Amino acid sequence: MSLSRREFLKSSAAASAAAAIGMSVPAELEANASAAESKWRWDKAACRFCGTGCGIMLATTGEGKDRKIVAVKGDPAAPVNRGLNCIKGYFNAKIMYGADRLTQPLLRMNDKGEFDKHGKFAPVSWKRAYDEMEKNIRKALKESGPEGVAVFASGQYTIMEGYAAQKMMKGGFRSNAIDPNARHCMASAVVGFYQTFGIDEPSGCYDDIELTDTIVTWGSNMAEMHPILWSRVTDRKLSDPDNVKVVNIQTYTHRTCDLGDFNIIFRPNTDLALWNYLAREIVYNHPEAIDWDFIKKNIIFAAGPVNIGYGFRRAGEKSLLPVRKDGSAGKYDAKEMQIYNKEMQKVVSELEGPALEPYGYKAGDVMHNTPGTLKHWEISFEEYKKSLAPYTLEYTAKLCKGDPDESLASFKKKLQDLAALYIEDGRKVVSFWTMGMNQHTRGTWDNTLSYNVHFMLNKQARPGSGAFSLTGQPSACGTAREVGTFCHRLPADMMVKNPKHRAKVEKGWHIPAGTLNPVGNQHIMKIHRDIEDGVVKFAWVNVCNAYQDSANAKHWIKAAREMDNFIVTSDGYPGISAMVSDLILPSAMIYEKWGAYGNAERRSQHWRQQVLPVGHAMSDTWQWVELSKRFTVDDLWGPYTLRNGKKLADVRQAAYKMGYKPDTTMYEILYANDRAKKNYPLALDQFPQKGYDNSECIGDARNVVGTDGKVFKGYGFMIHQYLWEEYASFGRGHGHDLADFVTYHKVRGLKWPVVNGKETAWRFNVNFDPYALKNATKNGRGSEFAFYGPLAKALPHGNLKGVQDKKKKPLTDKAKIFARPYMDPPEMPDAEYDLWLCTGRVLEHWHSGTMTMRVPELYRAVPEALVYMNPDAAKARGLKDGSLCWVESRRGKVKARVETRGRNRPPKPLVFVPWFDERVFINKVTLDQTCPMSKQTDYKKCAVKIYKA
């Protein structure tokens, strides 16, 4: 039977739909469907979108260059989603086949064919593209040293891509100026984990949903951002509606609120006060609820400085000079500087005055800020108790109530009911959050405060109970955090500033001692600022959209286009970052390459390459490995002096003693070394390689002409397996154990640590975590828990105002409860800019919309970003549903359409605008304020005015 592609897809779809609703299927239709699907190859993979980590099944048909993905369905064997997909998940195939996929490198050139920063894009070969990259990297290294070469990395890299990029940046270029867009979404959670537990990643898992009695969401629209998890929450609620309670704590009403037993709408930034109120209720009004046996065995109390600023530029930085009489400074106008100046000092407000009094400040005091620090010290319980004193029901309710139309009495009752749910003896509680708590000027504080409440009640690291940070991107955990692609990190929770950690990585990478750079401060916003200051001369955008997704975007776009630099973007589609760049490289997309992701519950998942990339596109792993061929020992491993005066040693002589030569390339050292070739040969006749394409290892039928001007025939060994196994070796035996490469291709992911083939569901609990059992047994503390994270586990002692005894005391296997006060954000509504702006996503679109806006069904569903606004607030400004308005801040303005009856229902003082639409470029409006400790940008609050367009 011969069927056209259209006929067999229609037949198959019709047969499936009929079967799903119990209709009998005509024999001819059933036969057509069976014939159509008989040549389909189904294989497992991970969804391309959020950090939930859903498993999917992909069907492909055809051969070689003609093989295409023809169907996607949820994987019924996947424990995360159990066969379900969200609306984006079902379109994993269509994101790969947009009409404007990038298929070849594009370089800005003049009419003579020369590179011209002001020229137009024209196609070039991979060799020409890499010639230009090499030339500009050499220039950057000469002018600025390793700090002049930077990478905007991603939580959407595959694990292998991120590890390959890190090796070349940190081991090759000796540059720590690589930072992922996960800095924007997960950094506060990370620093919160480090400060509290001494190790990254959640202690619980998704099974908590089915085991708990209470789900509280904090600044998390799970119904749209993590819809599969929300389906599990919904199922849990409906399975026992009288006992299971759902509470949502948000700055505006949205779809997640529809399930809530009650919802708390709070004033932006005051979630800090809400957490402290809950802790105060426990300590002052329900001391019997505190599990003192657990506390004494497992917890200490801690505090840190409060005058840490807001992560802005500091006075005296290059782009803030000169300071002018009109209030402007350097490249920043007077209105911008009204907010930037608060980085240096601020006046304590009437709102935050009571919360800061225990720390030595009162309303009206001038607070002189110093840059954010991670330093903290141990305090007594009595000092911690003092920190909670201001958060009475009266103060907290007046401070936090976010909807002016709600009565104070109603709001107070909700606070009391919330406290009662947490405190109730025997009631299990899970607190979920995402960007609302992470994208916050005090995001690290907010994260640590969540654990305080759970710890005091002994409701953490137990089945069905715990504070749980959900992840935004598909591999923000696996690639950004676990691999260590942050500027300050190395694999498996190691840090670039720690000499022992650097030595371990240098040994693992077979590079000379002293190669790695100990200064890791070029986080993603610092890279933008360094480009503006003329320090970074070469920047490469990988698997993200750095010029659309960064706040205060006009500054960074202007710097990219006007400064003496060379900007490269690797992408599947021409988004804003590509258009800002000097060179665009076409990247293979997710199922056009082998890969792995790590999700929010520590689950690592692998997939195989399903189809060949389009055109001449190649994976980001390939792009990094190819770049390594152009730089040698003598090129990169000589001496450098960093901006702070620190010296990077000349390690060339040490390299020669290791057997390397002056012209040995980084490719031979970091990738195609003897370990890789010997231990990870191709095994094309064995599982998992048999029957699957592998463009990097063996080339493919496209015969792509590579960076050397010759047809690329592959590396000749299993580079994906090598990169995985070498990365995994750093965590095995250290509480970050990963299984082997082949095992992951047999299973639907495993939650690390994986010990003796068994995954770990709940960490730090001796009943589930072999490392907790090992440590608890070794230390003989008789506890059910061991918080074995090694970081910051020796502290001096002091009070809320500072250190009193500098002698450090070890805190073996203990976690921390922190005193953290409420503080205002640096920009709040005023007479001119009278509304809060919150940004985020909607269900149908992913991040900057680069992929989902090219899926017709998703585009038709939500074709533009809207300004979600309270109808009364709109009416007061002469606006109505569907009218065009300007959204303007001190930094810029955008035009968009008003929506007063939509899924997002803000109170009068706040508007919500999603950021997926490059035509409604809302990040021209947002403020680049960050948590000074985590350096994570706060996209959830700035001040705007709205008026008719």
Coordinates of C-alpha atoms in Angstrom, one line a residue, residues 217 219-224 248 250-258 265 903-905:
T217 CA 3.3 27.9 46.1
G219 CA 5.8 33.3 43.6
S220 CA 5.2 30.3 41.3
N221 CA 2.6 30.0 38.6
M222 CA 2.9 26.2 38.4
A223 CA -0.2 25.8 36.3
E224 CA 1.5 27.5 33.4
N248 CA -0.9 30.2 46.6
Q250 CA 1.5 35.6 44.7
T251 CA 1.7 39.3 43.7
Y252 CA -1.2 38.8 41.3
T253 CA -4.0 36.2 40.6
H254 CA -3.3 33.7 37.9
R255 CA -4.3 30.2 36.8
T256 CA -2.5 28.5 39.7
C257 CA -4.8 30.4 42.1
D258 CA -7.9 28.6 40.6
I265 CA -1.8 38.5 47.2
R903 CA -5.8 34.6 32.6
N904 CA -3.5 37.0 34.7
R905 CA -5.5 39.2 37.0

